[in-house]
Coordinates of C-alpha atoms in Angstrom, one line a residue:
Chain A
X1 CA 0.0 0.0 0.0
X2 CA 2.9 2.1 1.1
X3 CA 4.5 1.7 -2.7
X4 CA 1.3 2.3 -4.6
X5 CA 1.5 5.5 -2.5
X6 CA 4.9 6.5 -3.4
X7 CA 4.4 5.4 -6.9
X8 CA 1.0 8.1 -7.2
X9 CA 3.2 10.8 -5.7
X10 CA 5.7 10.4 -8.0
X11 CA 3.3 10.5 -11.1
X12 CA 1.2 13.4 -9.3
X13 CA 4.5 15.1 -9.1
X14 CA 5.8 14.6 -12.6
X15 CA 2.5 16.0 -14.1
X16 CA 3.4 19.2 -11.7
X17 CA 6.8 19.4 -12.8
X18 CA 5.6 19.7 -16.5
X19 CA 3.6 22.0 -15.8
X20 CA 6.0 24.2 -14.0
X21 CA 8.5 24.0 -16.7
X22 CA 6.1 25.1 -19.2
X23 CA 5.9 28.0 -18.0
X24 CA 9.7 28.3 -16.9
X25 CA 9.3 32.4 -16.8
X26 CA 6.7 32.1 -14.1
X27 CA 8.9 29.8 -11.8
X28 CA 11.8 31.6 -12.0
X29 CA 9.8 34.8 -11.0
X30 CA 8.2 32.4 -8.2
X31 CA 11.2 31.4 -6.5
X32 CA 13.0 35.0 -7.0
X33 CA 10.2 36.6 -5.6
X34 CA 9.9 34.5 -2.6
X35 CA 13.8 34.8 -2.1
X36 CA 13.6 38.4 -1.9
X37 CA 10.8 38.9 0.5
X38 CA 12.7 36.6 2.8
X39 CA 15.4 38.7 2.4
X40 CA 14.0 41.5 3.1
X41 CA 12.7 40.1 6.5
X42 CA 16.3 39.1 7.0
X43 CA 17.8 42.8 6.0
X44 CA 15.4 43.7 8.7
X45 CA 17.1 41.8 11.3
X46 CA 20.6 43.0 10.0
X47 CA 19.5 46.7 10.1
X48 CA 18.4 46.6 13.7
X49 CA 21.3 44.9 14.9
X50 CA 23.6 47.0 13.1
X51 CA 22.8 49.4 16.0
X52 CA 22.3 47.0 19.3
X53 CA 24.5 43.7 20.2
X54 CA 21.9 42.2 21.3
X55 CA 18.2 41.6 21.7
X56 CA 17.2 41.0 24.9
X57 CA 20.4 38.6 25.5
X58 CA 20.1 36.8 22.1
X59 CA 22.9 37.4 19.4
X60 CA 22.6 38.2 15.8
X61 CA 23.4 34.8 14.6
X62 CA 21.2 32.8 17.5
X63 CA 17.9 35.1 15.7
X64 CA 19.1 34.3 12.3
X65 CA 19.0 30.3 13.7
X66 CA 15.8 30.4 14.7
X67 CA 14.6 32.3 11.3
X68 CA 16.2 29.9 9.2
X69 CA 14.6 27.0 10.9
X70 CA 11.0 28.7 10.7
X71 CA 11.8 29.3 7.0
X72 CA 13.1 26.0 6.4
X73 CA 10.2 24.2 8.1
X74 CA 7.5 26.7 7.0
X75 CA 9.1 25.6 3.0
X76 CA 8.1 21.8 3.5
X77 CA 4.7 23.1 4.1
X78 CA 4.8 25.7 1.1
X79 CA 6.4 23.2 -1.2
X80 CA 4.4 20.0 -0.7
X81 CA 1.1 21.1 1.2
X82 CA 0.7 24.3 -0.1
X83 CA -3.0 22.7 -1.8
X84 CA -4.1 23.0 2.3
X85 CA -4.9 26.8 1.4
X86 CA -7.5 26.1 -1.8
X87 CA -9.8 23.7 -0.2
X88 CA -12.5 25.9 0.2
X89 CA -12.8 28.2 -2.5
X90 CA -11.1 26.1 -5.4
X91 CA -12.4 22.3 -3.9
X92 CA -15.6 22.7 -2.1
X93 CA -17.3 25.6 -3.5
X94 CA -17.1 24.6 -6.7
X95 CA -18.4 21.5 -6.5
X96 CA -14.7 19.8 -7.1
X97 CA -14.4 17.9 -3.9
X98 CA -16.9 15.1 -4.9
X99 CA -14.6 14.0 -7.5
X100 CA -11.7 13.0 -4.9
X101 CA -14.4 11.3 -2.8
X102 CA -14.7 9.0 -6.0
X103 CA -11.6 8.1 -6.3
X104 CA -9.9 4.3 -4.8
X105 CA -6.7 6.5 -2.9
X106 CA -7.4 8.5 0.3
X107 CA -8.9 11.9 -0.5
X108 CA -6.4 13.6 1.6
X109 CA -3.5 12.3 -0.2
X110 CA -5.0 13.5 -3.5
X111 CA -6.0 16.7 -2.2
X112 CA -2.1 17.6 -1.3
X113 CA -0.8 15.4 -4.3
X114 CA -2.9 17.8 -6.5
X115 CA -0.6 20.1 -6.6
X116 CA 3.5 20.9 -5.8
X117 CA 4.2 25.1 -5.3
X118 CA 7.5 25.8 -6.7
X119 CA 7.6 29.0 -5.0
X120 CA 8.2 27.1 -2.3
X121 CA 12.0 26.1 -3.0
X122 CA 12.9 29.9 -3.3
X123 CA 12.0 29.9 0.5
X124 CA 14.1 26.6 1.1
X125 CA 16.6 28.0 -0.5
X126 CA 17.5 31.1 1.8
X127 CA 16.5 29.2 4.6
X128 CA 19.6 26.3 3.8
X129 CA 21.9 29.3 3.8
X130 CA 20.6 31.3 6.9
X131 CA 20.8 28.3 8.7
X132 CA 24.2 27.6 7.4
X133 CA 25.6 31.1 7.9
X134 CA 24.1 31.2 11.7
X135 CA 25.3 27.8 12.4
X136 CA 29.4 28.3 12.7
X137 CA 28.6 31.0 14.9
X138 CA 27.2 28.8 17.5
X139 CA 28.5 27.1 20.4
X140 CA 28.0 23.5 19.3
X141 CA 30.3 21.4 18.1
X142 CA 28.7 20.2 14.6
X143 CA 28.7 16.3 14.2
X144 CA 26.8 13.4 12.9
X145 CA 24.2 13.8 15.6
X146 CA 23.7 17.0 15.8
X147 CA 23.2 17.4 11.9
X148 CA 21.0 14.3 12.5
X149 CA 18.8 16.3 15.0
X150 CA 18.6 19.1 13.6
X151 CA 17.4 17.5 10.2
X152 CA 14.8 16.4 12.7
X153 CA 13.6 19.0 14.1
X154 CA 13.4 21.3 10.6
X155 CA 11.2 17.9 9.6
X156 CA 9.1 18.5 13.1
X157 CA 8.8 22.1 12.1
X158 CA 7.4 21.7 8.9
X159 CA 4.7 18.9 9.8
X160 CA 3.5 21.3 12.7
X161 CA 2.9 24.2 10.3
X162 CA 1.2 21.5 8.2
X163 CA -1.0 20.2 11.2
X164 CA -2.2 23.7 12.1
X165 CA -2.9 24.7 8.2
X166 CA -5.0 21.2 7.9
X167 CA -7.2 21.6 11.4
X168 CA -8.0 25.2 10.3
X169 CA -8.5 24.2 6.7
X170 CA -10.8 21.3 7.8
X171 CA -13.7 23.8 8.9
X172 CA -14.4 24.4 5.4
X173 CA -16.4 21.6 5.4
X174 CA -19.0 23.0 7.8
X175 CA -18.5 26.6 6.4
X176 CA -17.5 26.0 2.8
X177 CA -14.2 28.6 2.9
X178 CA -12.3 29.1 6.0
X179 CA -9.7 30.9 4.1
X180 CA -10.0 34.2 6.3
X181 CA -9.6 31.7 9.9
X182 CA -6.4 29.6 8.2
X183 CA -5.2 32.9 7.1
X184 CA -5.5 34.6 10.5
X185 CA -4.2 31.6 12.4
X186 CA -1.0 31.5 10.0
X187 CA -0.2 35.2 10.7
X188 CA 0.1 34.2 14.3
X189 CA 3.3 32.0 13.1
X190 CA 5.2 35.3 12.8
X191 CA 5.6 35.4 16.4
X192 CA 7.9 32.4 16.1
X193 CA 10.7 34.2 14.2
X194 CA 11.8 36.1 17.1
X195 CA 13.1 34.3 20.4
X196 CA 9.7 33.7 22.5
X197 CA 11.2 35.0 25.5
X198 CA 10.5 38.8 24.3
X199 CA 6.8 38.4 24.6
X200 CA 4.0 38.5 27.3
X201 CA 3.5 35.2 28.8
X202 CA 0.5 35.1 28.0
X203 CA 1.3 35.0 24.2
X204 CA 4.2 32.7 25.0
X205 CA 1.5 30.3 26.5
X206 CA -0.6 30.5 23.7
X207 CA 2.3 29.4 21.3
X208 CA 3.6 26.7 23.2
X209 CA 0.4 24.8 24.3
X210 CA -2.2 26.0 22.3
X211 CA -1.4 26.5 18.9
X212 CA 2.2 25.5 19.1
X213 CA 3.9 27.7 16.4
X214 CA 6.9 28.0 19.0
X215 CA 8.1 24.4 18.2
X216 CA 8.6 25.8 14.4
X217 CA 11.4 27.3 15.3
X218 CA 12.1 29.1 18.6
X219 CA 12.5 25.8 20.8
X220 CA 14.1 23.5 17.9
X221 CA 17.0 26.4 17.9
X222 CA 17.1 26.5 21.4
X223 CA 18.0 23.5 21.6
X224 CA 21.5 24.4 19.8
X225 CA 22.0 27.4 21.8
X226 CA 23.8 27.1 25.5
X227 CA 21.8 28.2 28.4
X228 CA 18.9 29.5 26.6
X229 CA 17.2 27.7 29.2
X230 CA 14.9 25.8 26.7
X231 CA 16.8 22.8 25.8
X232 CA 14.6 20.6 27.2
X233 CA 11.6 21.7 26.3
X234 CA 13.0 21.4 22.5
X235 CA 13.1 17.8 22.5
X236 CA 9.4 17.8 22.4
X237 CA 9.4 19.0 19.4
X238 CA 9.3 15.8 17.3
X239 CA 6.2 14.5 19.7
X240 CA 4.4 17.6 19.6
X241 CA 4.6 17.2 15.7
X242 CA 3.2 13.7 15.5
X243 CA 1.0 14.8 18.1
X244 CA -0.4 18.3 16.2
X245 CA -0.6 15.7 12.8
X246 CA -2.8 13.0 14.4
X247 CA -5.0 15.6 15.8
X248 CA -5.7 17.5 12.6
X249 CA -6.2 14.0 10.8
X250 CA -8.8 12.5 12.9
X251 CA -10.1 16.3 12.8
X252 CA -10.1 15.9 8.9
X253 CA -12.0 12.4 9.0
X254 CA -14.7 14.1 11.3
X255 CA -15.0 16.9 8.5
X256 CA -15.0 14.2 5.7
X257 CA -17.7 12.5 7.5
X258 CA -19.5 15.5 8.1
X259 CA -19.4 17.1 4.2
X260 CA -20.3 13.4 2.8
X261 CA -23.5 12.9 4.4
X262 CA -24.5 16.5 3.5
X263 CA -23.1 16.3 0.1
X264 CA -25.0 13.8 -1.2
Chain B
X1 CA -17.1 62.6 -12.5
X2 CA -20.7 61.3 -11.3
X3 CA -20.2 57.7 -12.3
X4 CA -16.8 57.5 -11.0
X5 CA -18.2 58.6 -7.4
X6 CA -21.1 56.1 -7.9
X7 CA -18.2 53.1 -8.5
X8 CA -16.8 54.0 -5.3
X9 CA -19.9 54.4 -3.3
X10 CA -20.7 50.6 -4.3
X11 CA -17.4 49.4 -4.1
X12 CA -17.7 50.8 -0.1
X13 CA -21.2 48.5 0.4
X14 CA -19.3 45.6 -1.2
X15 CA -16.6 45.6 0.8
X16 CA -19.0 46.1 4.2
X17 CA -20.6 42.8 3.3
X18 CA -17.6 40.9 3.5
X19 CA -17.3 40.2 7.0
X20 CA -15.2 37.3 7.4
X21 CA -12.2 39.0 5.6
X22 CA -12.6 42.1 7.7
X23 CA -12.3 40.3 10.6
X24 CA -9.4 38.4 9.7
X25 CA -7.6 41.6 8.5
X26 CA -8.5 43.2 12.1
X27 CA -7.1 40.2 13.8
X28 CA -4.1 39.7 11.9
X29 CA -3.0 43.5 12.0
X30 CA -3.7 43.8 16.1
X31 CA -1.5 40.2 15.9
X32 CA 1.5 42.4 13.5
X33 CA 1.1 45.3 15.9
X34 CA 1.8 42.9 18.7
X35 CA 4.6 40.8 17.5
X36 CA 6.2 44.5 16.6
X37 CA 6.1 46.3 20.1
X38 CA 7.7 43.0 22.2
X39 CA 10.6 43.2 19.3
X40 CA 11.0 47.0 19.7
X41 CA 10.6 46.9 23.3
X42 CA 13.4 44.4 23.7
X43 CA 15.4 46.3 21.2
X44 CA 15.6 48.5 23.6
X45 CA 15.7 46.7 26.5
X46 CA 19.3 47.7 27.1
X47 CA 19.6 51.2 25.5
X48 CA 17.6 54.2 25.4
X49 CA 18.0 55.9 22.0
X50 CA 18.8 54.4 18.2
X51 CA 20.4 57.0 16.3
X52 CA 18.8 60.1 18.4
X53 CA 15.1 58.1 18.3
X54 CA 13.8 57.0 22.0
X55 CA 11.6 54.1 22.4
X56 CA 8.3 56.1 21.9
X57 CA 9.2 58.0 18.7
X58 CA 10.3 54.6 17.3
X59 CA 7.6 52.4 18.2
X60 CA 5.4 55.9 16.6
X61 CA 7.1 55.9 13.6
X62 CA 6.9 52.0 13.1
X63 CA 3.2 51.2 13.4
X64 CA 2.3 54.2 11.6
X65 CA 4.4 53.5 9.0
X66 CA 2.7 49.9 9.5
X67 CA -0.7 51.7 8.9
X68 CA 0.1 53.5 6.2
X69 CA 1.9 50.7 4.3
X70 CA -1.8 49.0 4.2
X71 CA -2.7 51.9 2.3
X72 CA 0.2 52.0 -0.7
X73 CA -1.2 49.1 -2.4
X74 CA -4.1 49.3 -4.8
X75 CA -6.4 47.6 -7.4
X76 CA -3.5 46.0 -9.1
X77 CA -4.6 42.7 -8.9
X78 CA -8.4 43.1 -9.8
X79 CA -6.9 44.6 -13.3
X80 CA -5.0 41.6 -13.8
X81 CA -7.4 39.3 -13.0
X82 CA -9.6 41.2 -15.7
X83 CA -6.4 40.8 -18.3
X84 CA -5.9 37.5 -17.7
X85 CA -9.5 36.1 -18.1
X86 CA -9.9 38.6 -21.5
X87 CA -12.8 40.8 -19.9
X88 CA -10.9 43.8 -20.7
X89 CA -12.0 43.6 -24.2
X90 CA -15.3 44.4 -22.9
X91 CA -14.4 46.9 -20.5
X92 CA -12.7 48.9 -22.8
X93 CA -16.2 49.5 -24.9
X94 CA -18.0 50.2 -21.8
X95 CA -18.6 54.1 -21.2
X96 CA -15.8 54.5 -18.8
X97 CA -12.3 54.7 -18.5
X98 CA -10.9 51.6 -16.9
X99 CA -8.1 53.3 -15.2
X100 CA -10.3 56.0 -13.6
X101 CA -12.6 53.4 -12.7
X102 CA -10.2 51.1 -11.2
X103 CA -9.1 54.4 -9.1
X104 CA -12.0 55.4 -8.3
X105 CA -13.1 52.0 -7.0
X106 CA -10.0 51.8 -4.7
X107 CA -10.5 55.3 -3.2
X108 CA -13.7 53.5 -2.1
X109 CA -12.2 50.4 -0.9
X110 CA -8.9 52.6 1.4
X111 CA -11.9 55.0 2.6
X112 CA -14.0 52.2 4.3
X113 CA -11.2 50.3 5.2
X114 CA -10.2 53.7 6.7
X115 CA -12.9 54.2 8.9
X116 CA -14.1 50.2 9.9
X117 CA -10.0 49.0 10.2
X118 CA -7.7 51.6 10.5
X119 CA -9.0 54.3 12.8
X120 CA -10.4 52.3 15.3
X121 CA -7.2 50.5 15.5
X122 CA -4.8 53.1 15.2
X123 CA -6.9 54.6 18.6
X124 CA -6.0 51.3 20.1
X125 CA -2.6 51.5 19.6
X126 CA -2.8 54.9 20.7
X127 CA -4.2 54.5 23.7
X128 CA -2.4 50.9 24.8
X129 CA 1.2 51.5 22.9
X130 CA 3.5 54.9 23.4
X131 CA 2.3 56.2 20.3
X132 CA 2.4 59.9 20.0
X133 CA 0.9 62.6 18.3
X134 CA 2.8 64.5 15.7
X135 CA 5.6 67.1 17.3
X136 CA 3.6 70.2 15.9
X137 CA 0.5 70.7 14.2
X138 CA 1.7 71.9 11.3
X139 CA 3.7 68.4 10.9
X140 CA 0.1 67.0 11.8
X141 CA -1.1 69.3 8.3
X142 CA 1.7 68.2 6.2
X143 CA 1.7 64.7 7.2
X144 CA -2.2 64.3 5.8
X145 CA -1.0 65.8 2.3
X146 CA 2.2 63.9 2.3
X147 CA -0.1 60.9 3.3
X148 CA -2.3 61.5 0.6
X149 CA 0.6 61.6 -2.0
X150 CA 2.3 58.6 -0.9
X151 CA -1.0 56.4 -1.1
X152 CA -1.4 57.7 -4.6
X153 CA 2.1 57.0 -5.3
X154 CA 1.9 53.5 -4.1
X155 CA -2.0 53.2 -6.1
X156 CA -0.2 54.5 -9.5
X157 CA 2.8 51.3 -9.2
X158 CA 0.4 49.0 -8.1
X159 CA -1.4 49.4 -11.7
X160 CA 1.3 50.3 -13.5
X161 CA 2.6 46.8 -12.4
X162 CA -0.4 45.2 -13.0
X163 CA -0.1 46.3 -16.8
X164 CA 2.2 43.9 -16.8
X165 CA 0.2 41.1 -17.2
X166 CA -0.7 42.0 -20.8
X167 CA 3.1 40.3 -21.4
X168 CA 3.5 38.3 -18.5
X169 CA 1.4 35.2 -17.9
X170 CA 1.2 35.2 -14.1
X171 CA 1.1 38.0 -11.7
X172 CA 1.4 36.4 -8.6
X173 CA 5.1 36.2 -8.2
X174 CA 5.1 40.3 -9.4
X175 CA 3.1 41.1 -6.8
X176 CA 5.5 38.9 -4.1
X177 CA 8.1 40.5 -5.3
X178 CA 6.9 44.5 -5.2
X179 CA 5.5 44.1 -1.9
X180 CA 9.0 42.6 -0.8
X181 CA 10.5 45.9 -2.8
X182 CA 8.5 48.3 -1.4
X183 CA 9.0 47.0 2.5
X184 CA 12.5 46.9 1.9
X185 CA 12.8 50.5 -0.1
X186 CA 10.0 52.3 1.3
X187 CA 10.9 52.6 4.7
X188 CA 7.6 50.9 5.9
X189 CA 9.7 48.2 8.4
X190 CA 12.4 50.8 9.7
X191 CA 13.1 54.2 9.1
X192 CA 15.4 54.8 6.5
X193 CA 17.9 56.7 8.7
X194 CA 18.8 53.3 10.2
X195 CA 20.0 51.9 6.9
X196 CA 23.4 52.3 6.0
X197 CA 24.6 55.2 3.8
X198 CA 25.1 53.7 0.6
X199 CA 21.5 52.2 0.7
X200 CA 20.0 55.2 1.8
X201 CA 21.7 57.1 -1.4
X202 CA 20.1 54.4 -4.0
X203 CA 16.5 54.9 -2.0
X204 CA 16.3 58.8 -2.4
X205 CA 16.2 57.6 -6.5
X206 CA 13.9 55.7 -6.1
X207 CA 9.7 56.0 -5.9
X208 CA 9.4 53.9 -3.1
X209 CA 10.7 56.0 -0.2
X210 CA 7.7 58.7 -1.2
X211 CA 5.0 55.9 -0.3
X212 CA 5.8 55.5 3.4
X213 CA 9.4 57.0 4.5
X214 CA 8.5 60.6 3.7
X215 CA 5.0 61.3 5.5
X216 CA 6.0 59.3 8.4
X217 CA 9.2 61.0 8.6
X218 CA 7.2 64.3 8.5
X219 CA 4.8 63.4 11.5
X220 CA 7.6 62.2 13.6
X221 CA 9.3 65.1 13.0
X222 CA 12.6 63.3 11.5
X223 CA 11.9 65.7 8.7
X224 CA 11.3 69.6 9.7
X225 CA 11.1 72.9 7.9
X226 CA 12.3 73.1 4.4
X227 CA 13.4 69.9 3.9
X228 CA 9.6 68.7 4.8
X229 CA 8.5 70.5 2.3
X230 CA 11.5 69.5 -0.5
X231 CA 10.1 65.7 0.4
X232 CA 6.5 66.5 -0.5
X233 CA 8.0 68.1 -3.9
X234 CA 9.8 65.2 -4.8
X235 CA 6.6 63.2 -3.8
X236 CA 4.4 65.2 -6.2
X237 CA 7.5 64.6 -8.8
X238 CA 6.5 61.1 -8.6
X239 CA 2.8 61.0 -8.1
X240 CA 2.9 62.7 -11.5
X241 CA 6.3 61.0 -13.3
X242 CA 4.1 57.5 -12.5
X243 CA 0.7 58.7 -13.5
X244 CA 1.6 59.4 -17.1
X245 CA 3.8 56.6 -16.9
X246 CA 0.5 54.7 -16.6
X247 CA -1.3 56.2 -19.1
X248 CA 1.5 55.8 -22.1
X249 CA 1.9 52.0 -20.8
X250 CA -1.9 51.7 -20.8
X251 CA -2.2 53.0 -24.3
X252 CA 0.8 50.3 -25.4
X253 CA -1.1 47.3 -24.0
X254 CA -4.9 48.1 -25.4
X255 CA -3.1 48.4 -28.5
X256 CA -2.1 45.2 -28.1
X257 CA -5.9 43.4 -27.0
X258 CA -7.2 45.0 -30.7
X259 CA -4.3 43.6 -32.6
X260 CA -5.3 40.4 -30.7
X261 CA -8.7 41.0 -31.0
X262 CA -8.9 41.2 -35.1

């Protein structure tokens, strides 16, 4: 079952490819685009620190860590799941949906297979090299495991940010688009590009156990960085990715259920 | 002049009927305005003043500069769509120019957007962050006009890229990529005098720095006295430079849809 899988993806994924280099201009443009705006959120970062040493006891490399693991992760979402955004207004409202249902393969795995968003790899891209420009400056020693861990936790990142796009996706099928929630709900992610510790607890609380954008990239870094106090709490990342995922899929089912037995 | 009132005036009851949207907007720019005063605050957590700006005129200059960025986009994308689909060929024989129409329907769209998003959350902000009011009142004058320009400024690129789409055949990564330019050039994430020299230089050249750099510089009072006044000049410069940039381009492309039409 697990080949047949692998085997769809990879034929879902060659159709996309075809189509992206058919129009070659617009995936250049995608991918430069995307670069550049997160450069400029970068630039940003460089600017202001061009002025202070530090930001409330974190160092100009340790921030560009934790940004580069937030763009990283967030670019296995955008690449591979970036389909979680249409489901209301290009899937459901039009009547689309029903043909998934149809289908002998899960209806999930077709929805996401449906499409693959270049832009995407413009945002992996930067995110590789922040990550790799941040990470010399760093008091760890880089080995096997730690490369090994880290791979991990960009992995964990990415699933979360998938997790929390699918549960808020998943109303659509009570309220046909719940574009404006998703969208709202992702804005909150920008909170994790800065260390959490700047913020009100309160937010800080929200982000960790509620909707946990702060294992996307503020407690995976701290995990590399001495005495940030958080290295513990980091090595939940991986569970509260799994954990996120299995929620927003038996979430999903419950949706299914609910939009089949209107549907029909 | 009528009509192009009435456009607006409808445009304004469509947009109040989308509620969802508004609320998401709302939510996510009281989120921004959050995430922006912990970063500022611990900025300076360990200092009192960035290049002669204290805490308060920063955190001013920022999410009014925030506010007004909301405002430097336009239409853009509804003139794409209507390239890209072909409905332009029957706009264009409808009694109205499209441009004026497109303009007129944004000035509609910023105004409600104006009073249902903006004010009441800019009074929020003033009354919960250090926001102050601007140093004199004649800043508080100039800063409206300069405001004014530098929305225009902003509407006029927006369409002038959206043009584009007569030769390109998506917009979408355009529009990434201008809104990535003008946060970067225009002065809408940190004031320009924070940037270093060289960059600062290449901005003054440049349109974007009239969208959101100069009027907020005039209401914090970074910019005073003559050279307040040079800035709006320059911003009239290219309020006008871009408008009949967009009407020569404009007359290019619909030659274009009649050689395509037959």
């Amino acid at each position: 079952m697990l080949t047949r899988y692998m085997k769809l993806y990879y034929l879902f994924c060659k159709q996309n490819l075809k189509v992206m280099m058919e129009y070659r201009m617009d995936f250049l443009l995608g991918v430069l685009s995307v670069m550049l705006q997160q450069f400029a959120g970068i630039f940003f970062v460089k600017i202001v620190f061009d002025h202070i040493h530090q930001l409330n006891g974190w160092t100009f490399y340790e921030i560009l860590f934790i940004y580069g693991i937030a763009a990283t992760g967030r670019s296995i979402h955008h690449i591979f799941f970036d389909n979680l955004w249409t489901l209301g207004w290009q899937y459901i409202r039009p009547g689309k949906f029903d043909r998934l249902l149809i289908r002998p393969i899960n209806p999930l795995f077709h929805f996401i297979a449906d499409r693959l968003q270049q832009d995407g790899f413009g945002q992996l891209f930067i995110g590789i090299i922040v990550i790799s420009t941040a990470m010399p400056h760093l008091d760890v020693s880089w080995g096997v495991l730690e490369f090994f861990i880290l791979v991990i936790m960009i992995i964990a990142s990415g699933f979360i940010f998938v997790a929390i796009n699918l549960f808020f996706a998943t109303l659509s099928f009570w309220m046909v688009d719940s574009l404006p929630i998703v969208w709202t709900i992702f804005n909150l992610s920008d909170f994790a590009r800065y260390p959490l510790t700047i913020y009100h607890k309160g937010i800080r609380h929200l982000l960790t156990w509620i909707i946990p954008y702060g294992f996307t990239a503020f407690y995976p870094a701290a995990y590399f960085i001495e005495g940030s106090g958080f290295e513990k709490l980091a090595l939940l990342t991986p569970i509260v990715a799994i954990v996120t995922c299995v929620v927003a899929y038996w979430f999903w089912n419950r949706g299914l259920r609910a939009f089949t037995s209107t549907g029909s | 002049m009528r009509k192009y009132i009435e456009f607006a005036r409808v445009q304004m009851q469509v947009h109040a009927a989308y509620s969802a949207w508004f609320w998401a907007n709302t939510f996510s720019v009281l989120l921004r305005m959050l995430v922006i005063y912990f970063f500022w605050k611990a900025v300076y957590s360990s200092r009192t003043e960035i290049e002669g700006m204290p805490f308060d005129s920063m955190i001013t200059y920022i999410i009014i500069a925030m506010f007004l960025q909301m405002f430097v986009s336009g239409v853009g994308q509804e003139l794409a769509h209507t390239i890209k689909d072909g409905n332009v060929a029957i706009e264009l024989m409808r009694p109205y120019h499209l441009i004026t129409r497109l303009i007129a329907m944004d000035m509609g769209d910023k105004i409600i957007h104006f009073i249902r998003g903006a004010l009441p959350l800019g009074i929020l902000a003033f009354v919960f962050m250090d926001i102050a009011l601007p140093t004199t009142w004649q800043g508080g004058l100039l800063f409206l006009l300069s405001a004014l320009m530098g929305i225009w400024i902003g509407t006029f690129f927006d369409l002038l890229i959206a043009i584009l789409a007569f030769w390109t055949i998506n917009l979408w990564g355009l529009e990434v990529m201008k809104e990535a330019v003008i946060s970067f050039f225009s002065g809408a994430l940190v004031p320009l005098i924070l940037f270093p020299e060289w960059f600062q230089t290449v901005s003054l050249f440049l349109p974007f720095q009239a969208m959101v750099y100069v009027p907020v510089a005039i209401y914090t009072g970074i910019l005073t006295g003559t050279e307040a006044w040079l800035a709006l000049g320059s911003q009239i410069f290219w309020a006008v430079l871009l408008f009949v940039l967009l009407r020569i381009l404009w007359s290019i492309a619909i030659k274009k849809v009649t050689i395509f039409g037959g």
